[in-house]
Coordinates of C-alpha atoms and ligand atoms in Angstrom, one line a residue:
X206 CA 0.0 0.0 0.0
X207 CA 1.1 3.5 -0.7
X208 CA 0.4 5.7 2.2
X209 CA 2.1 9.0 1.8
X210 CA 1.6 11.3 -1.1
X211 CA 5.3 10.9 -2.0
X212 CA 4.8 7.2 -2.2
X213 CA 1.7 7.6 -4.4
X214 CA 3.5 10.0 -6.7
X215 CA 6.5 7.7 -7.0
X216 CA 4.1 5.0 -8.1
X217 CA 2.4 7.2 -10.6
X218 CA 5.7 8.1 -12.2
X219 CA 7.0 4.5 -12.1
X220 CA 7.8 3.2 -15.5
X221 CA 8.4 6.6 -17.1
X222 CA 11.9 7.0 -15.7
X223 CA 13.2 7.5 -19.2
X224 CA 11.0 10.6 -19.8
X225 CA 13.1 13.7 -20.2
X226 CA 10.3 16.1 -19.8
X227 CA 7.1 16.1 -17.7
X228 CA 4.2 16.1 -20.1
X229 CA 0.5 16.7 -19.9
X230 CA -0.3 13.0 -20.0
X231 CA 2.1 11.9 -17.4
X232 CA 1.1 14.5 -14.8
X233 CA -2.7 14.0 -15.0
X234 CA -2.6 11.2 -12.5
X235 CA 0.0 12.9 -10.4
X236 CA -2.1 16.1 -10.2
X237 CA -5.1 14.0 -9.2
X238 CA -3.1 12.5 -6.3
X239 CA -2.1 16.0 -5.2
X240 CA -5.8 17.1 -5.4
X241 CA -6.9 14.2 -3.3
X242 CA -4.2 14.8 -0.7
X243 CA -5.1 18.5 -0.4
X244 CA -8.8 17.8 -0.1
X245 CA -8.1 15.1 2.5
X246 CA -6.1 17.8 4.4
X247 CA -9.3 19.9 4.3
X248 CA -8.0 22.6 2.0
X249 CA -10.8 24.6 0.5
X250 CA -11.8 23.2 -2.9
X251 CA -11.4 26.5 -4.7
X252 CA -8.0 26.9 -3.2
X253 CA -7.1 23.4 -4.3
X254 CA -8.2 24.2 -7.8
X255 CA -5.9 27.2 -8.1
X256 CA -3.1 25.4 -6.5
X257 CA -3.3 22.5 -8.9
X258 CA -3.4 24.9 -11.9
X259 CA -0.2 26.6 -10.7
X260 CA 1.6 23.3 -10.2
X261 CA 0.4 22.1 -13.6
X262 CA 1.9 25.2 -15.2
X263 CA 5.2 25.0 -13.3
X264 CA 5.5 21.2 -14.0
X265 CA 4.7 21.1 -17.7
X266 CA 7.8 21.0 -19.8
X267 CA 10.0 21.0 -16.7
X268 CA 13.2 19.3 -17.8
X269 CA 14.1 16.3 -15.8
X270 CA 17.7 16.5 -14.8
X271 CA 19.8 13.4 -15.2
X272 CA 20.3 13.2 -11.5
X273 CA 16.6 13.2 -10.7
X274 CA 13.7 11.0 -11.7
X275 CA 10.4 12.6 -12.9
X276 CA 8.7 11.8 -9.6
X277 CA 11.4 13.6 -7.6
X278 CA 11.1 16.6 -9.9
X279 CA 7.3 16.7 -9.5
X280 CA 7.4 16.2 -5.8
X281 CA 9.8 19.1 -5.5
X282 CA 7.6 21.3 -7.6
X283 CA 4.5 20.5 -5.4
X284 CA 6.4 21.0 -2.2
X285 CA 8.1 24.2 -3.3
X286 CA 4.8 25.7 -4.5
X287 CA 3.1 24.8 -1.2
X288 CA 5.9 26.4 0.8
X289 CA 5.8 29.4 -1.4
X290 CA 2.0 29.9 -0.9
X291 CA 2.4 29.3 2.8
X292 CA 4.9 32.2 3.1
X293 CA 8.2 31.3 1.5
X294 CA 11.4 30.0 2.9
X295 CA 11.7 32.6 5.6
X296 CA 11.5 31.6 9.2
X297 CA 8.3 32.5 11.0
X298 CA 6.9 36.0 10.3
X299 CA 7.7 38.3 13.2
X300 CA 5.4 40.3 15.4
X301 CA 5.7 43.9 14.5
X302 CA 7.0 45.6 17.6
X303 CA 6.3 49.3 18.0
X304 CA 9.4 51.5 18.6
X305 CA 7.2 53.4 21.0
X306 CA 5.8 50.9 23.6
X307 CA 3.3 49.6 24.3
X308 CA 3.0 47.5 21.2
X309 CA -0.7 46.8 20.9
X310 CA -1.9 43.4 19.7
X311 CA -5.6 42.7 19.2
X312 CA -6.9 39.1 18.9
X313 CA -9.9 38.4 16.8
X314 CA -11.8 35.3 15.8
X315 CA -14.9 33.2 16.4
X316 CA -15.9 32.0 19.9
X317 CA -14.0 28.8 20.8
X318 CA -11.2 29.4 18.3
X319 CA -8.8 29.8 21.1
X320 CA -8.4 33.6 21.5
X321 CA -8.2 33.7 25.3
X322 CA -5.9 30.8 25.6
X323 CA -3.7 32.1 22.8
X324 CA -3.6 35.6 24.4
X325 CA -2.0 33.9 27.4
X326 CA 0.4 31.9 25.2
X327 CA 1.5 35.0 23.3
X328 CA 2.0 36.9 26.5
X329 CA 4.2 34.1 27.9
X330 CA 6.1 34.0 24.6
X331 CA 7.1 37.7 25.0
X332 CA 7.7 37.5 28.7
X333 CA 10.2 34.7 28.2
X334 CA 12.4 37.3 26.4
X335 CA 12.0 39.8 29.3
X336 CA 9.1 41.9 28.0
X337 CA 6.3 43.2 30.2
X338 CA 2.8 42.4 29.0
X339 CA -0.6 43.6 29.9
X340 CA -3.5 41.3 29.1
X341 CA -6.8 43.0 28.5
X342 CA -10.1 41.3 29.1
X343 CA -12.4 42.7 26.4
X344 CA -14.5 39.6 25.9
X345 CA -17.3 41.1 28.0
X346 CA -20.1 38.8 26.8
X347 CA -18.6 35.7 28.2
X348 CA -17.9 36.4 31.9
X349 CA -15.9 33.2 32.2
X350 CA -13.5 34.6 29.6
X351 CA -12.5 37.4 32.0
X352 CA -12.0 34.8 34.8
X353 CA -10.1 32.6 32.4
X354 CA -7.7 35.5 31.4
X355 CA -7.2 36.3 35.1
X356 CA -6.2 32.7 35.8
X357 CA -3.8 32.7 32.8
X358 CA -2.4 36.0 34.0
X359 CA -1.7 34.6 37.4
X360 CA 0.0 31.5 35.9
X361 CA 2.4 33.5 33.9
X362 CA 2.6 36.5 36.3
X363 CA 1.3 38.9 33.8
X364 CA -0.8 42.0 34.7
X365 CA -4.4 41.6 33.6
X366 CA -6.7 44.6 33.0
X367 CA -10.4 44.0 33.7
X368 CA -13.4 46.2 34.2
X369 CA -16.5 44.3 35.1
X370 CA -18.6 47.4 35.6
X371 CA -19.0 48.1 31.8
X372 CA -19.7 46.2 28.6
X373 CA -18.3 49.1 26.6
X374 CA -15.2 47.4 25.0
X375 CA -14.0 50.6 23.4
X376 CA -13.8 52.2 26.8
X377 CA -12.1 49.1 28.3
X378 CA -9.5 49.1 25.5
X379 CA -8.8 52.8 25.8
X380 CA -8.6 52.7 29.6
X381 CA -6.4 49.7 29.4
X382 CA -4.1 51.6 27.0
X383 CA -3.8 54.5 29.4
X384 CA -3.0 51.9 32.2
X385 CA -0.4 50.2 30.0
X386 CA 1.3 53.5 29.4
X387 CA 1.2 54.5 33.0
X388 CA 2.7 51.1 34.0
X389 CA 5.3 51.2 31.2
X390 CA 4.3 47.9 29.6
X391 CA 6.1 46.7 26.5
X392 CA 3.1 45.0 25.1
X393 CA -0.7 45.0 25.5
X394 CA -2.7 42.0 24.2
X395 CA -6.5 42.5 23.9
X396 CA -8.6 39.4 24.1
X397 CA -11.8 40.4 22.2
X398 CA -15.2 38.7 22.1
X399 CA -16.2 36.1 19.5
X400 CA -19.5 34.7 18.4
X401 CA -20.4 31.3 17.2
X402 CA -21.1 32.8 13.8
X403 CA -20.0 36.1 12.2
X404 CA -22.4 38.9 13.1
X405 CA -22.6 42.6 12.3
X406 CA -22.7 43.8 15.9
X407 CA -19.6 41.9 16.8
X408 CA -17.7 43.1 13.7
X409 CA -18.7 46.7 14.3
X410 CA -17.5 46.5 17.9
X411 CA -14.2 45.0 16.8
X412 CA -13.8 47.8 14.2
X413 CA -14.6 50.5 16.8
X414 CA -12.0 48.9 19.2
X415 CA -9.5 48.9 16.4
X416 CA -10.2 52.6 15.6
X417 CA -9.9 53.5 19.3
X418 CA -6.5 52.0 20.0
X419 CA -4.9 51.6 16.6
X420 CA -3.2 48.2 17.1
X421 CA 0.2 47.4 15.7
X422 CA -1.0 43.8 15.1
X423 CA -4.5 42.4 14.5
X424 CA -4.2 38.6 14.7
X425 CA -6.9 36.5 13.4
X426 CA -7.2 33.3 15.5
X427 CA -8.5 30.3 13.6
X428 CA -9.3 26.8 14.6
X429 CA -7.4 24.4 12.4
X430 CA -10.3 21.9 12.6
X431 CA -12.8 24.2 10.9
X432 CA -12.0 22.9 7.5
X433 CA -13.9 24.3 4.5
X434 CA -15.6 27.0 6.5
X435 CA -12.3 28.6 7.5
X436 CA -12.2 30.5 4.2
X437 CA -15.4 32.4 4.6
X438 CA -14.7 33.3 8.2
X439 CA -11.1 34.4 7.6
X440 CA -12.2 36.5 4.6
X441 CA -14.9 38.3 6.5
X442 CA -12.6 39.1 9.5
X443 CA -9.8 40.2 7.2
X444 CA -12.1 42.4 5.0
X445 CA -13.5 44.2 8.1
X446 CA -10.3 44.5 10.2
X447 CA -7.4 44.2 7.7
X448 CA -5.6 41.7 9.9
X449 CA -1.8 41.7 10.1
X450 CA -1.4 38.0 10.7
X451 CA -2.9 34.6 11.5
X452 CA -2.6 32.2 14.4
X453 CA -3.8 28.7 13.7
X454 CA -4.9 26.8 16.9
X455 CA -5.6 23.1 17.7
X456 CA -2.9 21.8 15.4
X457 CA -2.4 19.1 17.9
X458 CA -5.6 17.4 16.7
X459 CA -6.2 15.3 13.6
X460 CA -6.2 18.4 11.4
X461 CA -3.6 18.1 8.7
X462 CA -3.4 21.9 8.4
X463 CA -5.3 22.5 5.2
X464 CA -6.9 25.5 6.9
X465 CA -3.4 27.1 6.9
X466 CA -3.2 27.0 3.1
X467 CA -6.9 28.1 2.7
X468 CA -6.7 31.1 5.0
X469 CA -3.3 32.2 3.8
X470 CA -4.5 32.0 0.2
X471 CA -7.7 34.0 0.7
X472 CA -6.3 36.7 3.1
X473 CA -2.8 37.0 1.8
X474 CA -1.8 37.6 5.4
X475 CA 1.2 35.8 7.1
X476 CA 0.7 32.9 9.4
X477 CA 2.7 33.8 12.5
X478 CA 2.2 31.1 15.1
X479 CA 0.5 27.7 15.6
X480 CA -1.0 26.5 18.8
X481 CA -0.6 22.8 19.5
X482 CA -2.4 22.1 22.7
X483 CA -4.3 23.5 25.7
X484 CA -1.2 24.2 27.8
X485 CA 0.5 27.6 27.8
X486 CA 3.7 26.1 26.4
X487 CA 1.9 24.5 23.5
X488 CA 2.7 27.3 21.1
X489 CA 5.2 27.7 18.3
X490 CA 6.3 30.0 15.5
X491 CA 4.9 29.0 12.1
X492 CA 7.3 27.4 9.6
X493 CA 6.0 27.1 6.0
X494 CA 8.1 24.1 5.2
X495 CA 7.0 22.1 8.2
X496 CA 3.3 22.9 7.4
X497 CA 3.8 21.9 3.7
X498 CA 5.1 18.5 4.7
X499 CA 2.2 18.0 7.1
X500 CA -0.4 19.0 4.5
X501 CA 1.1 16.7 1.9
X502 CA 1.2 13.8 4.4
Ligands
GDP78 P1 -12.0 31.7 22.7 O1 -13.5 31.6 22.8 O2 -11.7 32.0 21.3 O3 -11.4 32.7 23.7 O4 -11.4 30.3 22.9 P2 -10.7 29.7 24.2 O5 -9.3 30.2 24.4 O6 -11.6 29.8 25.4 O7 -10.5 28.2 23.8 C1 -11.6 27.3 23.5 C2 -11.2 25.9 23.9 O8 -10.2 25.4 23.0 C3 -10.7 25.7 25.3 O9 -11.1 24.5 25.8 C4 -9.2 25.7 25.1 O10 -8.5 24.9 26.1 C5 -9.1 25.0 23.7 N1 -7.9 25.3 23.0 C6 -7.3 26.5 22.7 N2 -6.2 26.3 21.9 C7 -6.0 25.0 21.8 C8 -5.0 24.2 21.1 O11 -4.1 24.7 20.5 N3 -5.2 22.8 21.1 C9 -6.3 22.3 21.8 N4 -6.3 20.9 21.8 N5 -7.2 23.0 22.4 C10 -7.1 24.3 22.4

């Protein structure tokens, strides 16, 4: 049995080792295998279609070097194209730190995506390099979220700004900013509210919060398990907020990471981190080549 895509592609190309160029006929089957692998990894079908077209164009007529077999050439083209779409060879995209602290980071995404947990992880990430962080509880509709952020803050010894007397998140964010300045914080991370589905009120509130504090980073937090839906949600959030980056959570589950490709493709925004578990240390910078290998299986 051929399990990995690489094995399947090697099988497809078997028997045509003497080819000197990759031709339309001999890549049909190979492209089909790539399409199946991407769909199995839950990449959005439209994104798959565009990706396959790009690979077809790049592969056609590609000369097969004496030292390589056609399958090796094709596998390299697919892998390189995937790495390229996911963000290129560079190490993880960096968080844009403001030269005039505090750097303001706003987290946005659907409820349950992992915003609160990820806010704590991100704070811990910066605190490890000696930065001071203020966590801001602006998820006012889910009282448990405020408690949850306070607990996370205690665990990592980060200051947490809360104001249970109001549901005015713009006020909370603005007051928190004044507090962050007063206490000379390097960063302030705003945990915003999410809904189970995109809705206008929530979006308007996020836009008003953004306008009030002018964040240096707006990070869209997406659940890697969301599959085909990831595209619509990411597009809506990005259209409204003009996000600066993406964090993909729950990559410890069965998800092969297709959502990474879908979201990157529709938003054009860099993936910056992945979350790989519920614990605070389950958090890593994003590397396109690692994700490409995971998606291809
Ligand atoms: P929010 O509603 O967006 O703030 O989401 P939460 O931070 O409350 O997270 C929702 C649930 O997902 C919680 O049970 C978290 O423990 C869990 N969670 C968050 N990130 C991860 C992750 O990377 N892996 C796993 N397995 N669970 C996660």
